[in-house]
Amino acid sequence: MDQDDRYLLWKQRRAKADPPADFADKVMAAIPRPEQSRRDRLHFRAWLMALLHSRTGKIGLCSLAVLACAFRVLQVFSVFIPE
Amino acid sequence: MNVDFAVIRRILAGNPDAFRVLVRRYEGHVWRLARAFTRDPNDCEDLAQDAFLTAYLRLADYDPGQGPFLTWLLTIARNKCLNALKKRKPRLLAELPEGADQRTPDLAFAEKEWFRQLDVALDSMPLEQKVVFLLAEIEELPHEEICRIEGVPVGTVKSRLSRAKEKLRSFFRAVEQP
């Protein structure tokens, strides 16, 4: 067998390097199902509603809003402060 | 291409199980591309799986007018592999051999050993040459598709391929003239 033949054989061998037989099963197991993502969305919505309707959640969100507002006001006033 | 698009439409219509058809059809191509980046079968499997998962999540972005599904899929796989290589460079590169084995083979060189040496010669090439060689010679993709996957002009693909072939030729010369 000459080199060309062996080279062709090698290429065929490389082209046949396939993944394990259960590869497709693993990929399919990893993909998110619509039911699952819908469930995740519902969970997130439920969590958000619980947060918005709880006293602690409301206080936390209001505090964050006040902090953000104060930061923005300071940012605006800092323009007038000489360096 | 139309066959792929029909499957993609089924998936986007809410039938995720149809994705198995695409995985079975193209798993070998993605696997072999990932093998060009790492010799560790576990890393290779992770990269190939990640590529398919990303393709599934971005399936709505696939435009059949831009080229075959395989080209799009291999572009994702290539980018995944490159990102993984950047993040885990020491580990992935450590899997690659330093260079071709310089031991002189005798005439009774076993075919298996000859193939192994050729694998080593391929693995020792710079990554961009190896990937282009793999896509052109092993996967037998047209140069235009390789341009899309690699994001480089045809001239660059041709020169990388020619350099890769020259390296393999020098391997043959080394085997011929001990």
GROMACS .gro file of N, CA and C in nm, chain B residues 40-174:
model
  405
  123ASP      N    1  -0.901   1.528   2.501
  123ASP     CA    2  -0.971   1.467   2.614
  123ASP      C    3  -1.116   1.441   2.574
  124PRO      N    4  -1.160   1.315   2.573
  124PRO     CA    5  -1.297   1.283   2.529
  124PRO      C    6  -1.403   1.353   2.614
  125ASN      N    7  -1.375   1.374   2.743
  125ASN     CA    8  -1.475   1.440   2.828
  125ASN      C    9  -1.491   1.587   2.789
  126ASP      N   10  -1.378   1.655   2.768
  126ASP     CA   11  -1.384   1.794   2.723
  126ASP      C   12  -1.453   1.803   2.588
  127CYS      N   13  -1.418   1.708   2.502
  127CYS     CA   14  -1.475   1.706   2.367
  127CYS      C   15  -1.627   1.691   2.375
  128GLU      N   16  -1.671   1.603   2.461
  128GLU     CA   17  -1.816   1.581   2.476
  128GLU      C   18  -1.884   1.707   2.531
  129ASP      N   19  -1.819   1.769   2.629
  129ASP     CA   20  -1.876   1.893   2.687
  129ASP      C   21  -1.890   2.001   2.580
  130LEU      N   22  -1.784   2.017   2.501
  130LEU     CA   23  -1.785   2.122   2.398
  130LEU      C   24  -1.892   2.094   2.293
  131ALA      N   25  -1.899   1.969   2.249
  131ALA     CA   26  -1.997   1.933   2.146
  131ALA      C   27  -2.140   1.951   2.200
  132GLN      N   28  -2.161   1.908   2.323
  132GLN     CA   29  -2.295   1.923   2.384
  132GLN      C   30  -2.333   2.069   2.398
  133ASP      N   31  -2.236   2.149   2.442
  133ASP     CA   32  -2.259   2.291   2.461
  133ASP      C   33  -2.296   2.358   2.327
  134ALA      N   34  -2.228   2.315   2.222
  134ALA     CA   35  -2.255   2.372   2.090
  134ALA      C   36  -2.399   2.340   2.048
  135PHE      N   37  -2.441   2.216   2.068
  135PHE     CA   38  -2.578   2.178   2.031
  135PHE      C   39  -2.681   2.253   2.116
  136LEU      N   40  -2.649   2.266   2.243
  136LEU     CA   41  -2.742   2.334   2.334
  136LEU      C   42  -2.760   2.481   2.292
  137THR      N   43  -2.647   2.546   2.260
  137THR     CA   44  -2.654   2.685   2.215
  137THR      C   45  -2.731   2.695   2.084
  138ALA      N   46  -2.705   2.602   1.994
  138ALA     CA   47  -2.777   2.602   1.866
  138ALA      C   48  -2.927   2.589   1.890
  139TYR      N   49  -2.964   2.503   1.984
  139TYR     CA   50  -3.106   2.484   2.014
  139TYR      C   51  -3.168   2.614   2.067
  140LEU      N   52  -3.095   2.678   2.158
  140LEU     CA   53  -3.149   2.800   2.220
  140LEU      C   54  -3.157   2.916   2.122
  141ARG      N   55  -3.069   2.913   2.019
  141ARG     CA   56  -3.068   3.024   1.922
  141ARG      C   57  -3.130   2.984   1.789
  142LEU      N   58  -3.203   2.877   1.789
  142LEU     CA   59  -3.255   2.823   1.664
  142LEU      C   60  -3.337   2.925   1.585
  143ALA      N   61  -3.407   3.012   1.657
  143ALA     CA   62  -3.491   3.112   1.590
  143ALA      C   63  -3.406   3.211   1.510
  144ASP      N   64  -3.277   3.223   1.546
  144ASP     CA   65  -3.188   3.317   1.476
  144ASP      C   66  -3.135   3.260   1.344
  145TYR      N   67  -3.148   3.128   1.327
  145TYR     CA   68  -3.092   3.068   1.205
  145TYR      C   69  -3.168   3.115   1.082
  146ASP      N   70  -3.091   3.166   0.984
  146ASP     CA   71  -3.151   3.214   0.860
  146ASP      C   72  -3.102   3.123   0.746
  147PRO      N   73  -3.192   3.043   0.690
  147PRO     CA   74  -3.149   2.950   0.585
  147PRO      C   75  -3.092   3.021   0.462
  148GLY      N   76  -3.125   3.149   0.447
  148GLY     CA   77  -3.071   3.225   0.334
  148GLY      C   78  -2.922   3.252   0.349
  149GLN      N   79  -2.871   3.243   0.470
  149GLN     CA   80  -2.729   3.272   0.495
  149GLN      C   81  -2.638   3.151   0.471
  150GLY      N   82  -2.698   3.034   0.453
  150GLY     CA   83  -2.616   2.915   0.429
  150GLY      C   84  -2.677   2.793   0.496
  151PRO      N   85  -2.615   2.677   0.474
  151PRO     CA   86  -2.669   2.553   0.531
  151PRO      C   87  -2.666   2.554   0.685
  152PHE      N   88  -2.753   2.474   0.743
  152PHE     CA   89  -2.760   2.464   0.889
  152PHE      C   90  -2.626   2.416   0.946
  153LEU      N   91  -2.562   2.323   0.873
  153LEU     CA   92  -2.435   2.268   0.924
  153LEU      C   93  -2.330   2.378   0.941
  154THR      N   94  -2.324   2.470   0.845
  154THR     CA   95  -2.227   2.580   0.854
  154THR      C   96  -2.254   2.664   0.978
  155TRP      N   97  -2.382   2.694   1.000
  155TRP     CA   98  -2.423   2.774   1.116
  155TRP      C   99  -2.387   2.701   1.246
  156LEU      N  100  -2.414   2.571   1.247
  156LEU     CA  101  -2.387   2.490   1.366
  156LEU      C  102  -2.236   2.481   1.392
  157LEU      N  103  -2.159   2.461   1.286
  157LEU     CA  104  -2.013   2.451   1.304
  157LEU      C  105  -1.952   2.585   1.346
  158THR      N  106  -2.015   2.695   1.303
  158THR     CA  107  -1.967   2.827   1.348
  158THR      C  108  -1.985   2.840   1.498
  159ILE      N  109  -2.102   2.797   1.547
  159ILE     CA  110  -2.127   2.800   1.691
  159ILE      C  111  -2.026   2.710   1.763
  160ALA      N  112  -2.007   2.590   1.709
  160ALA     CA  113  -1.916   2.495   1.773
  160ALA      C  114  -1.774   2.551   1.778
  161ARG      N  115  -1.732   2.610   1.667
  161ARG     CA  116  -1.596   2.666   1.662
  161ARG      C  117  -1.580   2.776   1.767
  162ASN      N  118  -1.680   2.866   1.776
  162ASN     CA  119  -1.671   2.975   1.874
  162ASN      C  120  -1.671   2.922   2.017
  163LYS      N  121  -1.752   2.820   2.042
  163LYS     CA  122  -1.754   2.758   2.175
  163LYS      C  123  -1.616   2.702   2.209
  164CYS      N  124  -1.559   2.632   2.112
  164CYS     CA  125  -1.428   2.569   2.134
  164CYS      C  126  -1.321   2.676   2.159
  165LEU      N  127  -1.325   2.783   2.080
  165LEU     CA  128  -1.225   2.890   2.097
  165LEU      C  129  -1.240   2.957   2.233
  166ASN      N  130  -1.365   2.981   2.275
  166ASN     CA  131  -1.388   3.042   2.407
  166ASN      C  132  -1.339   2.951   2.518
  167ALA      N  133  -1.367   2.822   2.502
  167ALA     CA  134  -1.323   2.726   2.605
  167ALA      C  135  -1.170   2.722   2.610
  168LEU      N  136  -1.111   2.732   2.493
  168LEU     CA  137  -0.965   2.729   2.486
  168LEU      C  138  -0.904   2.851   2.555
  169LYS      N  139  -0.970   2.967   2.538
  169LYS     CA  140  -0.921   3.089   2.603
  169LYS      C  141  -0.933   3.077   2.754
  170LYS      N  142  -1.047   3.020   2.799
  170LYS     CA  143  -1.070   3.010   2.943
  170LYS      C  144  -0.982   2.905   3.008
  171ARG      N  145  -0.966   2.792   2.937
  171ARG     CA  146  -0.896   2.680   3.000
  171ARG      C  147  -0.771   2.645   2.921
  172LYS      N  148  -0.705   2.748   2.872
  172LYS     CA  149  -0.592   2.726   2.782
  172LYS      C  150  -0.488   2.625   2.835
  173PRO      N  151  -0.443   2.643   2.960
  173PRO     CA  152  -0.339   2.553   3.004
  173PRO      C  153  -0.381   2.406   2.997
  174ARG      N  154  -0.509   2.381   3.037
  174ARG     CA  155  -0.553   2.242   3.041
  174ARG      C  156  -0.570   2.185   2.900
  175LEU      N  157  -0.640   2.261   2.814
  175LEU     CA  158  -0.666   2.207   2.681
  175LEU      C  159  -0.537   2.191   2.601
  176LEU      N  160  -0.452   2.290   2.609
  176LEU     CA  161  -0.328   2.280   2.532
  176LEU      C  162  -0.237   2.172   2.586
  177ALA      N  163  -0.249   2.148   2.717
  177ALA     CA  164  -0.165   2.043   2.774
  177ALA      C  165  -0.198   1.907   2.715
  178GLU      N  166  -0.321   1.895   2.663
  178GLU     CA  167  -0.361   1.767   2.604
  178GLU      C  168  -0.295   1.746   2.468
  179LEU      N  169  -0.255   1.859   2.405
  179LEU     CA  170  -0.198   1.846   2.271
  179LEU      C  171  -0.048   1.812   2.279
  180PRO      N  172  -0.002   1.734   2.182
  180PRO     CA  173   0.139   1.700   2.184
  180PRO      C  174   0.226   1.820   2.148
  181GLU      N  175   0.348   1.818   2.190
  181GLU     CA  176   0.441   1.929   2.163
  181GLU      C  177   0.472   1.939   2.014
  182GLY      N  178   0.482   1.826   1.948
  182GLY     CA  179   0.515   1.826   1.806
  182GLY      C  180   0.516   1.684   1.755
  183ALA      N  181   0.537   1.670   1.626
  183ALA     CA  182   0.534   1.536   1.570
  183ALA      C  183   0.647   1.452   1.628
  184ASP      N  184   0.619   1.326   1.644
  184ASP     CA  185   0.720   1.234   1.695
  184ASP      C  186   0.830   1.220   1.591
  185GLN      N  187   0.950   1.252   1.631
  185GLN     CA  188   1.059   1.252   1.533
  185GLN      C  189   1.127   1.116   1.517
  186ARG      N  190   1.079   1.014   1.590
  186ARG     CA  191   1.142   0.884   1.577
  186ARG      C  192   1.129   0.835   1.434
  187THR      N  193   1.234   0.776   1.382
  187THR     CA  194   1.232   0.732   1.244
  187THR      C  195   1.163   0.597   1.234
  188PRO      N  196   1.057   0.589   1.154
  188PRO     CA  197   0.991   0.460   1.144
  188PRO      C  198   1.063   0.370   1.044
  189ASP      N  199   1.064   0.242   1.066
  189ASP     CA  200   1.126   0.153   0.968
  189ASP      C  201   1.020   0.112   0.865
  190LEU      N  202   1.063   0.034   0.768
  190LEU     CA  203   0.971   0.002   0.657
  190LEU      C  204   0.856  -0.087   0.702
  191ALA      N  205   0.882  -0.161   0.808
  191ALA     CA  206   0.776  -0.249   0.857
  191ALA      C  207   0.686  -0.177   0.958
  192PHE      N  208   0.684  -0.048   0.940
  192PHE     CA  209   0.604   0.039   1.028
  192PHE      C  210   0.458  -0.006   1.025
  193ALA      N  211   0.405  -0.036   1.140
  193ALA     CA  212   0.265  -0.083   1.142
  193ALA      C  213   0.171   0.029   1.099
  194GLU      N  214   0.067  -0.014   1.028
  194GLU     CA  215  -0.027   0.085   0.976
  194GLU      C  216  -0.088   0.169   1.087
  195LYS      N  217  -0.118   0.104   1.198
  195LYS     CA  218  -0.178   0.175   1.310
  195LYS      C  219  -0.084   0.283   1.364
  196GLU      N  220   0.042   0.246   1.371
  196GLU     CA  221   0.141   0.340   1.421
  196GLU      C  222   0.156   0.457   1.322
  197TRP      N  223   0.148   0.424   1.194
  197TRP     CA  224   0.158   0.528   1.089
  197TRP      C  225   0.042   0.626   1.103
  198PHE      N  226  -0.077   0.572   1.127
  198PHE     CA  227  -0.194   0.659   1.147
  198PHE      C  228  -0.176   0.745   1.271
  199ARG      N  229  -0.122   0.683   1.374
  199ARG     CA  230  -0.102   0.757   1.499
  199ARG      C  231  -0.006   0.874   1.476
  200GLN      N  232   0.100   0.845   1.399
  200GLN     CA  233   0.198   0.949   1.370
  200GLN      C  234   0.134   1.064   1.291
  201LEU      N  235   0.046   1.026   1.199
  201LEU     CA  236  -0.023   1.127   1.119
  201LEU      C  237  -0.116   1.210   1.207
  202ASP      N  238  -0.181   1.144   1.303
  202ASP     CA  239  -0.266   1.216   1.401
  202ASP      C  240  -0.182   1.315   1.479
  203VAL      N  241  -0.064   1.271   1.519
  203VAL     CA  242   0.025   1.358   1.596
  203VAL      C  243   0.069   1.477   1.510
  204ALA      N  244   0.099   1.448   1.382
  204ALA     CA  245   0.141   1.556   1.290
  204ALA      C  246   0.028   1.658   1.277
  205LEU      N  247  -0.096   1.610   1.268
  205LEU     CA  248  -0.210   1.700   1.256
  205LEU      C  249  -0.229   1.780   1.385
  206ASP      N  250  -0.218   1.711   1.498
  206ASP     CA  251  -0.237   1.778   1.627
  206ASP      C  252  -0.131   1.883   1.655
  207SER      N  253  -0.014   1.865   1.597
  207SER     CA  254   0.094   1.959   1.625
  207SER      C  255   0.086   2.086   1.541
  208MET      N  256  -0.011   2.088   1.447
  208MET     CA  257  -0.027   2.209   1.363
  208MET      C  258  -0.086   2.323   1.445
  209PRO      N  259  -0.062   2.448   1.404
  209PRO     CA  260  -0.133   2.560   1.467
  209PRO      C  261  -0.284   2.540   1.452
  210LEU      N  262  -0.357   2.585   1.553
  210LEU     CA  263  -0.501   2.558   1.559
  210LEU      C  264  -0.577   2.600   1.433
  211GLU      N  265  -0.546   2.721   1.382
  211GLU     CA  266  -0.623   2.770   1.267
  211GLU      C  267  -0.600   2.683   1.143
  212GLN      N  268  -0.476   2.632   1.129
  212GLN     CA  269  -0.447   2.545   1.014
  212GLN      C  270  -0.516   2.410   1.032
  213LYS      N  271  -0.512   2.361   1.156
  213LYS     CA  272  -0.571   2.231   1.185
  213LYS      C  273  -0.723   2.233   1.158
  214VAL      N  274  -0.789   2.340   1.203
  214VAL     CA  275  -0.934   2.349   1.188
  214VAL      C  276  -0.970   2.359   1.039
  215VAL      N  277  -0.897   2.441   0.966
  215VAL     CA  278  -0.926   2.455   0.823
  215VAL      C  279  -0.900   2.322   0.751
  216PHE      N  280  -0.791   2.255   0.787
  216PHE     CA  281  -0.761   2.126   0.725
  216PHE      C  282  -0.873   2.026   0.752
  217LEU      N  283  -0.916   2.024   0.878
  217LEU     CA  284  -1.022   1.931   0.918
  217LEU      C  285  -1.151   1.958   0.841
  218LEU      N  286  -1.188   2.087   0.833
  218LEU     CA  287  -1.314   2.121   0.765
  218LEU      C  288  -1.305   2.093   0.615
  219ALA      N  289  -1.189   2.119   0.556
  219ALA     CA  290  -1.176   2.104   0.411
  219ALA      C  291  -1.151   1.958   0.370
  220GLU      N  292  -1.059   1.891   0.440
  220GLU     CA  293  -1.017   1.759   0.395
  220GLU      C  294  -1.096   1.645   0.459
  221ILE      N  295  -1.130   1.660   0.585
  221ILE     CA  296  -1.201   1.550   0.653
  221ILE      C  297  -1.353   1.567   0.637
  222GLU      N  298  -1.402   1.691   0.665
  222GLU     CA  299  -1.546   1.713   0.652
  222GLU      C  300  -1.586   1.744   0.508
  223GLU      N  301  -1.485   1.775   0.425
  223GLU     CA  302  -1.505   1.804   0.282
  223GLU      C  303  -1.606   1.916   0.256
  224LEU      N  304  -1.594   2.022   0.336
  224LEU     CA  305  -1.681   2.139   0.316
  224LEU      C  306  -1.621   2.229   0.209
  225PRO      N  307  -1.706   2.295   0.129
  225PRO     CA  308  -1.652   2.390   0.029
  225PRO      C  309  -1.582   2.508   0.097
  226HIS      N  310  -1.488   2.568   0.027
  226HIS     CA  311  -1.411   2.679   0.086
  226HIS      C  312  -1.501   2.793   0.132
  227GLU      N  313  -1.610   2.816   0.058
  227GLU     CA  314  -1.700   2.927   0.093
  227GLU      C  315  -1.763   2.905   0.231
  228GLU      N  316  -1.796   2.778   0.258
  228GLU     CA  317  -1.856   2.747   0.389
  228GLU      C  318  -1.752   2.764   0.501
  229ILE      N  319  -1.630   2.726   0.470
  229ILE     CA  320  -1.523   2.738   0.572
  229ILE      C  321  -1.497   2.887   0.601
  230CYS      N  322  -1.506   2.970   0.496
  230CYS     CA  323  -1.491   3.115   0.515
  230CYS      C  324  -1.592   3.165   0.616
  231ARG      N  325  -1.719   3.118   0.601
  231ARG     CA  326  -1.825   3.164   0.691
  231ARG      C  327  -1.797   3.117   0.834
  232ILE      N  328  -1.753   2.993   0.846
  232ILE     CA  329  -1.730   2.938   0.981
  232ILE      C  330  -1.613   3.011   1.048
  233GLU      N  331  -1.507   3.030   0.971
  233GLU     CA  332  -1.385   3.089   1.029
  233GLU      C  333  -1.390   3.243   1.031
  234GLY      N  334  -1.478   3.300   0.949
  234GLY     CA  335  -1.488   3.445   0.942
  234GLY      C  336  -1.366   3.510   0.879
  235VAL      N  337  -1.307   3.442   0.781
  235VAL     CA  338  -1.190   3.496   0.710
  235VAL      C  339  -1.213   3.485   0.559
  236PRO      N  340  -1.138   3.562   0.479
  236PRO     CA  341  -1.156   3.554   0.333
  236PRO      C  342  -1.108   3.419   0.276
  237VAL      N  343  -1.153   3.392   0.152
  237VAL     CA  344  -1.117   3.264   0.087
  237VAL      C  345  -0.966   3.248   0.078
  238GLY      N  346  -0.897   3.359   0.048
  238GLY     CA  347  -0.751   3.354   0.035
  238GLY      C  348  -0.685   3.303   0.162
  239THR      N  349  -0.735   3.346   0.276
  239THR     CA  350  -0.677   3.303   0.403
  239THR      C  351  -0.702   3.154   0.426
  240VAL      N  352  -0.824   3.112   0.390
  240VAL     CA  353  -0.857   2.968   0.406
  240VAL      C  354  -0.762   2.886   0.319
  241LYS      N  355  -0.743   2.932   0.194
  241LYS     CA  356  -0.658   2.857   0.101
  241LYS      C  357  -0.514   2.851   0.152
  242SER      N  358  -0.466   2.966   0.203
  242SER     CA  359  -0.326   2.966   0.247
  242SER      C  360  -0.308   2.879   0.372
  243ARG      N  361  -0.408   2.882   0.463
  243ARG     CA  362  -0.398   2.796   0.583
  243ARG      C  363  -0.399   2.648   0.543
  244LEU      N  364  -0.486   2.617   0.446
  244LEU     CA  365  -0.496   2.479   0.402
  244LEU      C  366  -0.367   2.435   0.335
  245SER      N  367  -0.313   2.525   0.254
  245SER     CA  368  -0.190   2.489   0.183
  245SER      C  369  -0.073   2.470   0.282
  246ARG      N  370  -0.068   2.554   0.386
  246ARG     CA  371   0.038   2.538   0.487
  246ARG      C  372   0.020   2.407   0.565
  247ALA      N  373  -0.108   2.374   0.593
  247ALA     CA  374  -0.134   2.249   0.666
  247ALA      C  375  -0.092   2.129   0.582
  248LYS      N  376  -0.124   2.135   0.452
  248LYS     CA  377  -0.088   2.023   0.365
  248LYS      C  378   0.064   2.011   0.352
  249GLU      N  379   0.129   2.127   0.347
  249GLU     CA  380   0.276   2.127   0.336
  249GLU      C  381   0.338   2.059   0.459
  250LYS      N  382   0.276   2.084   0.575
  250LYS     CA  383   0.327   2.020   0.698
  250LYS      C  384   0.311   1.869   0.691
  251LEU      N  385   0.197   1.826   0.638
  251LEU     CA  386   0.176   1.681   0.627
  251LEU      C  387   0.271   1.622   0.522
  252ARG      N  388   0.296   1.700   0.415
  252ARG     CA  389   0.390   1.653   0.314
  252ARG      C  390   0.529   1.634   0.373
  253SER      N  391   0.567   1.729   0.459
  253SER     CA  392   0.700   1.716   0.520
  253SER      C  393   0.703   1.596   0.614
  254PHE      N  394   0.585   1.564   0.672
  254PHE     CA  395   0.578   1.442   0.753
  254PHE      C  396   0.603   1.320   0.665
  255PHE      N  397   0.540   1.319   0.546
  255PHE     CA  398   0.559   1.206   0.454
  255PHE      C  399   0.705   1.193   0.413
  256ARG      N  400   0.766   1.311   0.387
  256ARG     CA  401   0.907   1.310   0.345
  256ARG      C  402   0.995   1.251   0.456
  257ALA      N  403   0.962   1.289   0.580
  257ALA     CA  404   1.039   1.239   0.695
  257ALA      C  405   1.024   1.087   0.707
   0.00000   0.00000   0.00000
